Tab-separated table of C-alpha atoms and ligand atoms in Angstrom:
chain	number	residue	atom	x	y	z
A	16	UNK	CA	101.871	35.174	4.433
A	17	UNK	CA	100.638	34.245	6.765
A	18	UNK	CA	98.527	31.744	7.956
A	19	UNK	CA	95.766	33.773	10.570
A	20	UNK	CA	95.370	36.102	7.461
A	21	UNK	CA	94.733	32.866	4.864
A	22	UNK	CA	92.168	32.507	7.743
A	23	UNK	CA	91.483	35.551	7.739
A	24	UNK	CA	90.264	35.405	4.134
A	25	UNK	CA	88.414	32.492	3.842
A	26	UNK	CA	86.164	33.211	7.171
A	27	UNK	CA	86.034	37.214	5.784
A	28	UNK	CA	85.217	36.087	1.984
A	29	UNK	CA	88.204	38.088	0.931
A	30	UNK	CA	88.851	35.108	-1.328
A	31	UNK	CA	87.150	36.151	-4.813
A	32	UNK	CA	86.633	33.505	-8.582
A	33	UNK	CA	87.301	34.941	-11.363
A	34	UNK	CA	86.412	32.853	-14.408
A	35	UNK	CA	88.368	32.285	-17.554
A	36	UNK	CA	86.239	30.833	-20.361
A	37	UNK	CA	86.650	27.832	-22.835
A	38	UNK	CA	85.784	26.837	-25.860
A	39	UNK	CA	84.836	24.656	-28.760
A	40	UNK	CA	87.833	23.954	-31.343
A	41	UNK	CA	87.527	25.159	-33.863
A	42	UNK	CA	84.161	26.848	-34.080
A	43	UNK	CA	85.120	28.627	-30.908
A	44	UNK	CA	81.672	28.543	-29.214
A	45	UNK	CA	81.658	28.845	-25.270
A	46	UNK	CA	81.155	25.832	-23.322
A	47	UNK	CA	82.435	26.279	-20.063
A	48	UNK	CA	84.397	27.839	-17.517
A	49	UNK	CA	88.060	27.498	-15.184
A	50	UNK	CA	87.117	28.959	-11.607
A	51	UNK	CA	89.838	30.301	-10.617
A	52	UNK	CA	90.870	31.488	-7.093
A	53	UNK	CA	92.193	35.409	-6.245
A	54	UNK	CA	92.558	37.035	-2.242
A	55	UNK	CA	91.426	41.048	-2.611
A	56	UNK	CA	94.004	41.634	0.476
A	57	UNK	CA	92.726	45.054	2.030
A	58	UNK	CA	96.628	46.253	1.646
A	59	UNK	CA	97.707	44.321	-1.229
A	60	UNK	CA	94.696	44.194	-3.568
A	61	UNK	CA	94.316	41.262	-5.444
A	62	UNK	CA	96.942	38.131	-4.781
A	63	UNK	CA	97.652	35.699	-7.472
A	64	UNK	CA	96.384	31.747	-6.373
A	65	UNK	CA	100.421	31.108	-6.821
A	66	UNK	CA	101.474	32.853	-3.877
A	67	UNK	CA	98.630	31.612	-1.383
A	68	UNK	CA	97.423	28.011	-2.576
A	69	UNK	CA	101.283	26.469	-2.028
A	70	UNK	CA	100.869	28.048	1.794
A	71	UNK	CA	97.267	26.792	2.125
A	72	UNK	CA	98.388	23.205	1.245
A	73	UNK	CA	101.075	22.893	3.872
A	74	UNK	CA	99.109	24.541	7.084
A	75	UNK	CA	95.708	22.479	5.649
A	76	UNK	CA	93.920	25.514	5.598
A	77	UNK	CA	93.161	23.481	1.756
A	78	UNK	CA	90.020	21.800	2.623
A	79	UNK	CA	87.935	24.875	4.268
A	80	UNK	CA	90.035	26.868	0.657
A	81	UNK	CA	88.355	24.218	-1.617
A	82	UNK	CA	85.109	24.024	0.332
A	83	UNK	CA	84.883	27.459	-0.582
A	84	UNK	CA	85.801	27.530	-3.714
A	85	UNK	CA	83.482	24.890	-4.893
A	86	UNK	CA	80.256	26.144	-3.117
A	87	UNK	CA	80.411	29.607	-4.962
A	88	UNK	CA	81.628	28.228	-8.199
A	89	UNK	CA	78.201	25.629	-7.691
A	90	UNK	CA	76.586	28.883	-6.711
A	91	UNK	CA	77.367	30.888	-9.801
A	92	UNK	CA	76.920	28.239	-12.345
A	93	UNK	CA	73.072	28.080	-10.471
A	94	UNK	CA	72.493	31.794	-11.926
A	95	UNK	CA	73.852	31.016	-15.414
A	96	UNK	CA	71.711	27.666	-15.561
A	97	UNK	CA	68.643	30.108	-14.011
A	98	UNK	CA	69.085	32.487	-16.383
A	99	UNK	CA	69.212	29.889	-19.343
A	100	UNK	CA	72.739	30.351	-20.467
A	101	UNK	CA	74.517	27.367	-18.756
A	102	UNK	CA	77.981	26.532	-18.475
A	103	UNK	CA	80.417	24.134	-17.180
A	104	UNK	CA	82.250	25.060	-14.653
A	105	UNK	CA	85.657	23.425	-13.507
A	106	UNK	CA	87.285	23.886	-10.191
A	107	UNK	CA	90.972	23.394	-9.098
A	108	UNK	CA	91.175	20.487	-6.652
A	109	UNK	CA	94.495	19.892	-4.598
A	110	UNK	CA	95.921	16.259	-4.752
A	111	UNK	CA	95.778	16.774	-0.092
A	112	UNK	CA	91.408	16.735	-0.625
A	113	UNK	CA	91.423	13.939	-2.671
A	114	UNK	CA	93.047	12.198	0.315
A	115	UNK	CA	90.418	14.225	2.407
A	116	UNK	CA	87.746	11.651	3.725
A	117	UNK	CA	86.079	14.854	4.490
A	118	UNK	CA	85.799	16.035	1.369
A	119	UNK	CA	83.780	13.649	-1.113
A	120	UNK	CA	81.631	13.928	1.484
A	121	UNK	CA	81.459	17.452	1.416
A	122	UNK	CA	81.312	17.575	-2.356
A	123	UNK	CA	78.240	14.433	-2.222
A	124	UNK	CA	76.367	17.114	0.564
A	125	UNK	CA	76.673	20.052	-1.426
A	126	UNK	CA	75.816	18.859	-4.696
A	127	UNK	CA	72.944	17.893	-3.158
A	128	UNK	CA	71.821	21.409	-2.119
A	129	UNK	CA	73.264	22.838	-5.223
A	130	UNK	CA	71.862	20.839	-8.365
A	131	UNK	CA	72.871	18.003	-10.442
A	132	UNK	CA	76.194	17.371	-10.937
A	133	UNK	CA	76.260	17.541	-14.704
A	134	UNK	CA	78.051	20.677	-15.214
A	135	UNK	CA	81.023	20.627	-12.373
A	136	UNK	CA	84.147	19.923	-13.722
A	137	UNK	CA	87.010	18.567	-11.390
A	138	UNK	CA	90.394	19.002	-12.375
A	139	UNK	CA	93.058	17.673	-10.739
A	140	UNK	CA	97.171	18.460	-10.805
A	141	UNK	CA	99.017	15.511	-12.955
A	142	UNK	CA	102.326	17.119	-11.285
A	143	UNK	CA	100.566	16.251	-7.397
A	144	UNK	CA	99.494	13.259	-8.769
A	145	UNK	CA	102.329	11.515	-10.952
A	146	UNK	CA	104.429	12.385	-7.414
A	147	UNK	CA	101.674	10.668	-5.473
A	148	UNK	CA	102.648	6.984	-4.381
A	149	UNK	CA	99.184	6.122	-3.778
A	150	UNK	CA	97.231	8.007	-6.494
A	151	UNK	CA	93.570	8.568	-4.771
A	152	UNK	CA	91.318	6.427	-7.910
A	153	UNK	CA	88.965	5.589	-6.083
A	154	UNK	CA	88.671	9.228	-5.485
A	155	UNK	CA	88.099	10.361	-8.824
A	156	UNK	CA	86.019	7.057	-10.065
A	157	UNK	CA	83.627	8.228	-7.553
A	158	UNK	CA	83.511	11.248	-8.809
A	159	UNK	CA	82.842	9.811	-12.274
A	160	UNK	CA	80.519	7.720	-10.613
A	161	UNK	CA	78.130	11.268	-9.736
A	162	UNK	CA	78.387	12.402	-13.181
A	163	UNK	CA	81.240	14.662	-12.059
A	164	UNK	CA	83.432	14.490	-15.038
A	165	UNK	CA	87.620	14.705	-14.072
A	166	UNK	CA	90.117	16.607	-15.968
A	167	UNK	CA	94.058	15.940	-15.658
A	168	UNK	CA	95.681	19.479	-15.086
A	169	UNK	CA	98.666	20.417	-17.096
A	170	UNK	CA	99.736	17.580	-18.068
A	171	UNK	CA	103.187	17.292	-19.950
A	172	UNK	CA	104.409	14.337	-21.838
A	173	UNK	CA	106.201	12.510	-19.014
A	174	UNK	CA	102.490	12.657	-17.687
A	175	UNK	CA	101.706	10.072	-20.693
A	176	UNK	CA	101.129	7.147	-18.956
A	177	UNK	CA	98.619	8.868	-16.135
A	178	UNK	CA	96.570	9.465	-19.394
A	179	UNK	CA	96.556	5.914	-19.568
A	180	UNK	CA	95.758	4.796	-16.675
A	181	UNK	CA	93.870	7.337	-14.597
A	182	UNK	CA	90.138	7.244	-15.066
A	183	UNK	CA	89.153	10.662	-16.551
A	184	UNK	CA	87.480	12.332	-18.836
A	185	UNK	CA	89.571	15.243	-20.084
A	186	UNK	CA	93.518	15.641	-20.214
A	187	UNK	CA	94.667	19.749	-20.347
A	188	UNK	CA	97.804	20.464	-21.739
A	189	UNK	CA	99.684	22.511	-19.746
A	190	UNK	CA	100.655	25.912	-20.810
A	191	UNK	CA	104.380	25.129	-21.595
A	192	UNK	CA	104.230	23.244	-23.754
A	193	UNK	CA	101.242	24.874	-25.910
A	194	UNK	CA	103.040	28.264	-25.941
A	195	UNK	CA	105.981	27.275	-27.230
A	196	UNK	CA	104.963	24.184	-29.611
A	197	UNK	CA	104.044	26.922	-32.502
A	198	UNK	CA	108.157	27.461	-33.109
A	199	UNK	CA	109.752	25.123	-31.352
A	200	UNK	CA	109.549	20.891	-32.753
A	201	UNK	CA	110.214	19.237	-29.974
A	202	UNK	CA	106.983	20.647	-27.650
A	203	UNK	CA	104.683	20.030	-30.965
A	204	UNK	CA	105.716	16.658	-31.042
A	205	UNK	CA	105.461	16.744	-26.885
A	206	UNK	CA	102.465	17.724	-26.997
A	207	UNK	CA	100.997	15.294	-30.360
A	208	UNK	CA	102.055	12.368	-27.629
A	209	UNK	CA	99.816	13.504	-24.755
A	210	UNK	CA	97.417	14.272	-27.436
A	211	UNK	CA	96.643	10.826	-28.676
A	212	UNK	CA	97.497	9.163	-25.321
A	213	UNK	CA	94.268	11.081	-24.996
A	214	UNK	CA	92.482	10.259	-28.146
A	215	UNK	CA	93.443	6.375	-27.388
A	216	UNK	CA	91.103	6.392	-24.641
A	217	UNK	CA	88.180	9.034	-25.316
A	218	UNK	CA	89.638	11.750	-23.429
A	219	UNK	CA	88.943	14.893	-24.518
A	220	UNK	CA	92.029	17.316	-24.529
A	221	UNK	CA	91.901	21.153	-23.991
A	222	UNK	CA	94.793	23.310	-24.890
A	223	UNK	CA	95.494	25.476	-21.694
A	224	UNK	CA	97.206	29.097	-22.806
A	225	UNK	CA	96.667	29.470	-26.108
A	226	UNK	CA	97.687	33.374	-26.820
A	227	UNK	CA	97.764	33.446	-30.326
A	228	UNK	CA	96.003	33.186	-34.242
A	229	UNK	CA	99.274	30.701	-35.030
A	230	UNK	CA	98.834	28.834	-32.493
A	231	UNK	CA	95.121	28.167	-32.457
A	232	UNK	CA	95.561	27.495	-36.191
A	233	UNK	CA	97.237	24.091	-35.298
A	234	UNK	CA	94.613	23.006	-32.060
A	235	UNK	CA	92.140	21.006	-34.663
A	236	UNK	CA	94.923	19.323	-36.615
A	237	UNK	CA	96.324	17.785	-33.520
A	238	UNK	CA	93.569	16.833	-32.349
A	239	UNK	CA	92.172	19.009	-29.413
A	240	UNK	CA	88.321	19.961	-29.076
A	241	UNK	CA	88.853	22.299	-26.976
A	242	UNK	CA	90.861	25.315	-25.783
A	243	UNK	CA	91.312	28.708	-23.125
A	244	UNK	CA	93.473	31.301	-23.494
A	245	UNK	CA	94.296	34.682	-23.597
A	246	UNK	CA	93.465	34.749	-26.972
A	247	UNK	CA	90.101	33.608	-26.351
A	248	UNK	CA	89.931	35.707	-23.033
A	249	UNK	CA	92.028	35.737	-19.626
A	250	UNK	CA	89.805	35.636	-16.194
A	251	UNK	CA	87.115	38.032	-15.413
A	252	UNK	CA	84.692	38.400	-12.471
A	253	UNK	CA	81.211	36.952	-13.455
A	254	UNK	CA	79.309	40.442	-14.190
A	255	UNK	CA	82.690	40.930	-16.663
A	256	UNK	CA	82.013	37.299	-17.879
A	257	UNK	CA	78.282	38.265	-19.000
A	258	UNK	CA	79.074	41.366	-20.828
A	259	UNK	CA	81.457	39.553	-22.899
A	260	UNK	CA	79.216	36.739	-23.608
A	261	UNK	CA	76.548	39.710	-24.444
A	262	UNK	CA	79.011	41.139	-26.409
A	263	UNK	CA	80.209	38.037	-28.815
A	264	UNK	CA	76.505	37.426	-29.618
B	26	LIG	P1	95.754	26.514	-13.457
B	26	LIG	O1	94.845	24.892	-13.766
B	26	LIG	O2	96.645	25.377	-14.761
B	26	LIG	O3	94.952	27.357	-14.052
B	26	LIG	C1	95.294	27.906	-15.477
B	26	LIG	C2	96.521	29.179	-15.342
B	26	LIG	O4	96.964	29.738	-16.915
B	26	LIG	C3	95.539	30.391	-14.778
B	26	LIG	O5	96.408	31.099	-13.634
B	26	LIG	C4	95.328	31.042	-15.924
B	26	LIG	O6	94.796	32.772	-15.963
B	26	LIG	C5	96.737	31.141	-16.480
B	26	LIG	N1	96.534	31.507	-17.840
B	26	LIG	C6	95.461	31.068	-19.089
B	26	LIG	N2	95.619	31.300	-19.870
B	26	LIG	C7	96.647	32.038	-20.106
B	26	LIG	C8	97.233	32.547	-21.170
B	26	LIG	O7	97.394	32.537	-22.419
B	26	LIG	N3	98.484	33.265	-20.778
B	26	LIG	C9	99.248	33.251	-19.834
B	26	LIG	N4	100.101	33.999	-19.153
B	26	LIG	N5	98.532	32.704	-18.822
B	26	LIG	C10	97.205	31.920	-19.176
B	26	LIG	P2	95.792	31.308	-12.516
B	26	LIG	O8	94.811	32.046	-12.271
B	26	LIG	O9	97.257	32.707	-12.072
B	26	LIG	O10	96.267	30.093	-11.658
B	26	LIG	C11	97.367	29.858	-11.157
B	26	LIG	C12	96.680	28.298	-10.514
B	26	LIG	O11	96.912	28.391	-9.500
B	26	LIG	C13	95.991	27.069	-11.750
B	26	LIG	O12	96.659	26.930	-12.617
B	26	LIG	C14	95.779	26.438	-10.473
B	26	LIG	O13	96.705	25.875	-10.449
B	26	LIG	C15	96.277	27.121	-9.289
B	26	LIG	N6	94.220	27.772	-8.515
B	26	LIG	C16	94.136	28.662	-9.215
B	26	LIG	N7	92.452	28.491	-7.846
B	26	LIG	C17	92.486	27.245	-7.874
B	26	LIG	C18	91.588	26.887	-7.142
B	26	LIG	O14	90.382	27.455	-6.514
B	26	LIG	N8	92.279	25.990	-5.754
B	26	LIG	C19	93.081	25.021	-6.150
B	26	LIG	N9	93.815	23.972	-5.287
B	26	LIG	N10	94.057	25.703	-7.526
B	26	LIG	C20	93.686	26.809	-8.048
B	27	LIG	MG1	93.466	24.373	-13.824
Protein backbone atom coordinates (compact mmCIF):
# COMPACT_ATOMS: atom_id res chain seq x y z
CA UNK A 1 0.00 0.00 0.00
CA UNK A 2 1.67 3.21 -1.12
CA UNK A 3 1.49 6.47 0.75
CA UNK A 4 0.23 8.47 -2.25
CA UNK A 5 -2.57 5.94 -2.79
CA UNK A 6 -3.72 6.34 0.78
CA UNK A 7 -3.51 10.12 0.48
CA UNK A 8 -5.67 9.89 -2.60
CA UNK A 9 -8.13 7.67 -0.75
CA UNK A 10 -8.61 10.35 1.89
CA UNK A 11 -8.82 13.34 -0.42
CA UNK A 12 -10.91 11.67 -3.14
CA UNK A 13 -13.42 10.23 -0.70
CA UNK A 14 -12.58 6.59 -1.29
CA UNK A 15 -12.96 5.82 2.41
CA UNK A 16 -16.32 4.67 3.74
CA UNK A 17 -17.61 3.95 7.21
CA UNK A 18 -19.51 0.85 8.14
CA UNK A 19 -21.37 0.73 11.44
CA UNK A 20 -21.66 -2.27 13.73
CA UNK A 21 -24.58 -2.36 16.19
CA UNK A 22 -23.90 -2.45 19.93
CA UNK A 23 -26.75 -3.80 22.05
CA UNK A 24 -27.60 -3.83 25.72
CA UNK A 25 -27.26 -7.06 27.73
CA UNK A 26 -29.60 -8.86 28.31
CA UNK A 27 -32.40 -6.93 26.51
CA UNK A 28 -30.67 -6.76 23.07
CA UNK A 29 -31.92 -3.18 22.76
CA UNK A 30 -29.83 -1.25 20.24
CA UNK A 31 -27.97 1.60 21.96
CA UNK A 32 -25.19 2.55 19.58
CA UNK A 33 -22.76 1.63 16.85
CA UNK A 34 -19.03 1.44 16.26
CA UNK A 35 -17.76 3.26 13.16
CA UNK A 36 -15.31 1.05 11.23
CA UNK A 37 -13.44 2.45 8.24
CA UNK A 38 -13.04 0.65 4.91
CA UNK A 39 -11.30 1.70 1.71
CA UNK A 40 -13.33 1.42 -1.45
CA UNK A 41 -10.31 0.84 -3.68
CA UNK A 42 -10.91 1.36 -7.42
CA UNK A 43 -9.23 -1.94 -8.34
CA UNK A 44 -9.17 -4.00 -5.16
CA UNK A 45 -12.71 -3.45 -3.94
CA UNK A 46 -13.42 -3.03 -0.24
CA UNK A 47 -10.11 -3.09 1.70
CA UNK A 48 -9.97 -3.93 5.41
CA UNK A 49 -8.63 -1.34 7.89
CA UNK A 50 -6.13 -3.95 9.09
CA UNK A 51 -4.39 -3.50 5.72
CA UNK A 52 -4.03 0.27 5.78
CA UNK A 53 -4.29 1.62 9.35
CA UNK A 54 -0.72 0.49 10.24
CA UNK A 55 0.54 2.23 7.10
CA UNK A 56 -1.42 5.37 7.97
CA UNK A 57 0.20 5.31 11.41
CA UNK A 58 3.79 4.96 10.17
CA UNK A 59 3.39 7.63 7.45
CA UNK A 60 1.65 10.15 9.70
CA UNK A 61 -1.49 10.06 7.52
CA UNK A 62 -3.42 8.82 10.53
CA UNK A 63 -4.12 12.42 11.55
CA UNK A 64 -6.03 13.17 8.34
CA UNK A 65 -7.63 9.75 8.35
CA UNK A 66 -8.97 10.15 11.89
CA UNK A 67 -10.17 13.70 11.16
CA UNK A 68 -12.09 12.30 8.19
CA UNK A 69 -13.57 9.41 10.21
CA UNK A 70 -14.59 11.67 13.09
CA UNK A 71 -16.27 14.20 10.83
CA UNK A 72 -18.09 11.54 8.81
CA UNK A 73 -19.25 9.71 11.96
CA UNK A 74 -20.56 12.92 13.52
CA UNK A 75 -22.45 13.85 10.35
CA UNK A 76 -24.07 10.41 10.31
CA UNK A 77 -24.85 10.67 14.01
CA UNK A 78 -26.64 13.97 13.30
CA UNK A 79 -28.72 12.32 10.59
CA UNK A 80 -29.89 9.64 13.03
CA UNK A 81 -30.56 12.26 15.68
CA UNK A 82 -32.60 14.36 13.24
CA UNK A 83 -34.59 11.27 12.26
CA UNK A 84 -35.53 10.86 15.91
CA UNK A 85 -33.50 7.66 16.31
CA UNK A 86 -30.29 8.71 18.08
CA UNK A 87 -27.44 6.24 18.52
CA UNK A 88 -24.10 6.59 20.27
CA UNK A 89 -21.25 6.42 17.76
CA UNK A 90 -17.86 5.02 18.80
CA UNK A 91 -14.80 6.11 16.81
CA UNK A 92 -11.44 4.32 16.94
CA UNK A 93 -8.42 6.48 17.67
CA UNK A 94 -4.81 5.71 17.11
CA UNK A 95 -2.51 6.40 20.06
CA UNK A 96 -0.69 8.92 17.81
CA UNK A 97 -3.88 10.98 17.68
CA UNK A 98 -3.83 11.21 21.45
CA UNK A 99 -0.35 12.73 21.38
CA UNK A 100 -1.26 15.21 18.65
CA UNK A 101 -1.93 18.79 19.81
CA UNK A 102 -3.88 19.52 16.64
CA UNK A 103 -6.16 16.60 17.30
CA UNK A 104 -7.65 17.95 20.53
CA UNK A 105 -8.18 21.31 18.86
CA UNK A 106 -9.81 19.72 15.80
CA UNK A 107 -12.05 17.67 18.03
CA UNK A 108 -13.28 20.76 19.88
CA UNK A 109 -13.99 22.61 16.64
CA UNK A 110 -15.74 19.62 15.07
CA UNK A 111 -17.94 19.17 18.10
CA UNK A 112 -18.97 22.83 17.95
CA UNK A 113 -20.02 22.47 14.32
CA UNK A 114 -21.47 18.99 14.55
CA UNK A 115 -23.50 19.19 17.73
CA UNK A 116 -23.07 17.92 21.24
CA UNK A 117 -20.65 15.32 22.49
CA UNK A 118 -23.22 13.22 24.34
CA UNK A 119 -23.50 10.64 21.56
CA UNK A 120 -19.77 10.42 20.88
CA UNK A 121 -17.49 7.72 22.23
CA UNK A 122 -13.74 7.59 21.57
CA UNK A 123 -12.01 4.20 21.58
CA UNK A 124 -8.32 3.96 22.44
CA UNK A 125 -6.51 0.67 21.84
CA UNK A 126 -5.21 -0.96 25.01
CA UNK A 127 -2.18 -2.55 23.39
CA UNK A 128 -0.89 0.79 22.14
CA UNK A 129 -1.61 2.43 25.50
CA UNK A 130 0.15 -0.35 27.41
CA UNK A 131 3.30 0.15 25.29
CA UNK A 132 3.16 3.92 25.60
CA UNK A 133 5.95 5.22 27.89
CA UNK A 134 3.93 8.40 28.40
CA UNK A 135 0.21 7.49 28.42
CA UNK A 136 -1.85 10.47 27.24
CA UNK A 137 -3.94 10.73 30.41
CA UNK A 138 -4.55 14.53 30.16
CA UNK A 139 -6.08 14.10 26.68
CA UNK A 140 -8.39 11.34 27.91
CA UNK A 141 -9.38 13.60 30.79
CA UNK A 142 -9.97 16.50 28.41
CA UNK A 143 -12.29 14.40 26.27
CA UNK A 144 -14.26 13.32 29.31
CA UNK A 145 -14.45 16.90 30.58
CA UNK A 146 -16.07 17.79 27.26
CA UNK A 147 -18.70 15.10 27.77
CA UNK A 148 -17.25 12.51 25.41
CA UNK A 149 -17.09 8.98 26.74
CA UNK A 150 -13.78 7.11 26.51
CA UNK A 151 -13.37 3.38 25.83
CA UNK A 152 -10.34 1.22 26.48
CA UNK A 153 -10.54 -0.99 23.39
CA UNK A 154 -9.40 -4.57 22.85
CA UNK A 155 -8.57 -5.19 26.51
CA UNK A 156 -7.23 -8.51 27.81
CA UNK A 157 -6.39 -9.72 31.31
CA UNK A 158 -2.97 -8.08 30.91
CA UNK A 159 -4.67 -4.71 30.80
CA UNK A 160 -6.35 -4.91 34.20
CA UNK A 161 -3.80 -2.36 35.49
CA UNK A 162 -4.90 0.08 32.74
CA UNK A 163 -8.52 -0.44 33.73
CA UNK A 164 -7.50 0.46 37.26
CA UNK A 165 -5.61 3.64 36.45
CA UNK A 166 -6.86 5.24 33.23
CA UNK A 167 -9.73 7.77 33.15
CA UNK A 168 -12.19 5.69 31.11
CA UNK A 169 -15.93 5.01 31.00
CA UNK A 170 -16.10 1.74 29.07
CA UNK A 171 -13.84 -1.26 28.59
CA UNK A 172 -14.19 -3.45 25.52
CA UNK A 173 -12.99 -6.99 26.10
CA UNK A 174 -11.01 -8.36 23.16
CA UNK A 175 -12.67 -10.59 20.58
CA UNK A 176 -9.86 -13.14 21.04
CA UNK A 177 -10.95 -13.77 24.64
CA UNK A 178 -14.69 -13.45 24.09
CA UNK A 179 -14.81 -16.03 21.27
CA UNK A 180 -12.87 -18.54 23.41
CA UNK A 181 -14.52 -18.08 26.77
CA UNK A 182 -17.37 -20.54 26.13
CA UNK A 183 -15.01 -23.50 25.73
CA UNK A 184 -11.77 -22.40 27.39
CA UNK A 185 -11.83 -22.10 31.15
CA UNK A 186 -8.76 -19.94 31.31
CA UNK A 187 -10.14 -17.46 28.78
CA UNK A 188 -13.30 -17.25 30.88
CA UNK A 189 -11.24 -16.48 34.00
CA UNK A 190 -9.31 -13.78 32.11
CA UNK A 191 -12.55 -12.19 30.96
CA UNK A 192 -13.91 -12.26 34.50
CA UNK A 193 -10.74 -10.56 35.76
CA UNK A 194 -11.06 -7.64 33.31
CA UNK A 195 -14.79 -7.22 33.90
CA UNK A 196 -14.46 -7.30 37.67
CA UNK A 197 -11.63 -4.71 37.56
CA UNK A 198 -13.96 -2.53 35.48
CA UNK A 199 -16.99 -2.95 37.70
CA UNK A 200 -14.89 -2.08 40.74
CA UNK A 201 -14.55 1.39 39.18
CA UNK A 202 -18.08 1.61 37.75
CA UNK A 203 -16.73 1.22 34.24
CA UNK A 204 -19.09 -0.47 31.79
CA UNK A 205 -17.93 -3.64 30.08
CA UNK A 206 -18.70 -4.46 26.44
CA UNK A 207 -18.03 -7.86 24.87
CA UNK A 208 -16.70 -7.75 21.29
CA UNK A 209 -17.01 -10.67 18.87
CA UNK A 210 -20.08 -12.44 20.24
CA UNK A 211 -20.83 -14.98 17.52
CA UNK A 212 -23.21 -17.50 19.11
CA UNK A 213 -26.00 -17.89 21.64
CA UNK A 214 -23.83 -19.97 23.99
CA UNK A 215 -21.45 -17.01 24.38
CA UNK A 216 -24.34 -14.56 24.64
CA UNK A 217 -25.82 -16.59 27.49
CA UNK A 218 -22.66 -16.11 29.57
CA UNK A 219 -22.56 -12.30 29.27
CA UNK A 220 -25.03 -11.17 31.92
CA UNK A 221 -23.59 -13.52 34.56
CA UNK A 222 -20.06 -12.19 33.98
CA UNK A 223 -21.27 -8.61 34.32
CA UNK A 224 -21.22 -7.29 30.75
CA UNK A 225 -23.67 -4.47 30.09
CA UNK A 226 -23.40 -4.49 26.30
CA UNK A 227 -22.15 -6.53 23.37
CA UNK A 228 -21.39 -6.49 19.66
CA UNK A 229 -20.68 -9.32 17.28
CA UNK A 230 -21.89 -11.29 14.30
CA UNK A 231 -24.65 -12.90 16.42
CA UNK A 232 -26.30 -9.46 16.48
CA UNK A 233 -24.97 -8.04 13.20
CA UNK A 234 -21.79 -7.48 11.21
CA UNK A 235 -20.66 -3.92 10.37
CA UNK A 236 -22.77 -2.46 7.53
CA UNK A 237 -23.26 0.74 5.54
CA UNK A 238 -25.69 3.27 7.06
CA UNK A 239 -28.45 2.61 4.51
CA UNK A 240 -28.44 -1.07 5.43
CA UNK A 241 -28.41 -0.22 9.13
CA UNK A 242 -31.68 1.69 8.69
CA UNK A 243 -33.28 -1.37 7.10
CA UNK A 244 -31.87 -3.60 9.81
CA UNK A 245 -33.33 -1.37 12.52
CA UNK A 246 -36.70 -1.22 10.80
CA UNK A 247 -36.84 -5.01 10.47
CA UNK A 248 -36.14 -5.53 14.18
CA UNK A 249 -39.10 -3.62 15.62
P1 LIG B 1 -11.73 -3.08 16.68
O1 LIG B 1 -11.84 -1.65 17.05
O2 LIG B 1 -11.46 -4.06 17.75
O3 LIG B 1 -13.11 -3.42 15.94
C1 LIG B 1 -13.75 -4.67 16.01
C2 LIG B 1 -13.39 -5.54 14.85
O4 LIG B 1 -13.92 -6.83 15.07
C3 LIG B 1 -13.99 -5.07 13.51
O5 LIG B 1 -13.07 -5.44 12.48
C4 LIG B 1 -15.27 -5.90 13.43
O6 LIG B 1 -15.74 -6.06 12.11
C5 LIG B 1 -14.77 -7.21 14.01
N1 LIG B 1 -15.86 -8.02 14.58
C6 LIG B 1 -16.91 -7.59 15.33
N2 LIG B 1 -17.68 -8.61 15.73
C7 LIG B 1 -17.13 -9.73 15.21
C8 LIG B 1 -17.47 -11.13 15.28
O7 LIG B 1 -18.47 -11.54 15.88
N3 LIG B 1 -16.64 -12.00 14.63
C9 LIG B 1 -15.52 -11.58 13.95
N4 LIG B 1 -14.78 -12.51 13.35
N5 LIG B 1 -15.17 -10.27 13.87
C10 LIG B 1 -15.97 -9.36 14.49
P2 LIG B 1 -12.63 -4.47 11.33
O8 LIG B 1 -13.77 -3.61 10.89
O9 LIG B 1 -11.91 -5.28 10.31
O10 LIG B 1 -11.59 -3.51 12.06
C11 LIG B 1 -10.38 -4.01 12.53
C12 LIG B 1 -9.66 -3.01 13.37
O11 LIG B 1 -9.21 -1.90 12.57
C13 LIG B 1 -10.53 -2.38 14.47
O12 LIG B 1 -10.60 -3.29 15.54
C14 LIG B 1 -9.73 -1.13 14.77
O13 LIG B 1 -8.67 -1.40 15.63
C15 LIG B 1 -9.17 -0.76 13.41
N6 LIG B 1 -10.00 0.31 12.84
C16 LIG B 1 -11.18 0.23 12.16
N7 LIG B 1 -11.62 1.46 11.84
C17 LIG B 1 -10.70 2.34 12.33
C18 LIG B 1 -10.59 3.78 12.32
O14 LIG B 1 -11.46 4.51 11.83
N8 LIG B 1 -9.47 4.31 12.91
C19 LIG B 1 -8.51 3.55 13.51
N9 LIG B 1 -7.46 4.16 14.06
N10 LIG B 1 -8.59 2.21 13.54
C20 LIG B 1 -9.67 1.61 12.96
MG1 LIG C 1 -12.89 -0.49 18.35
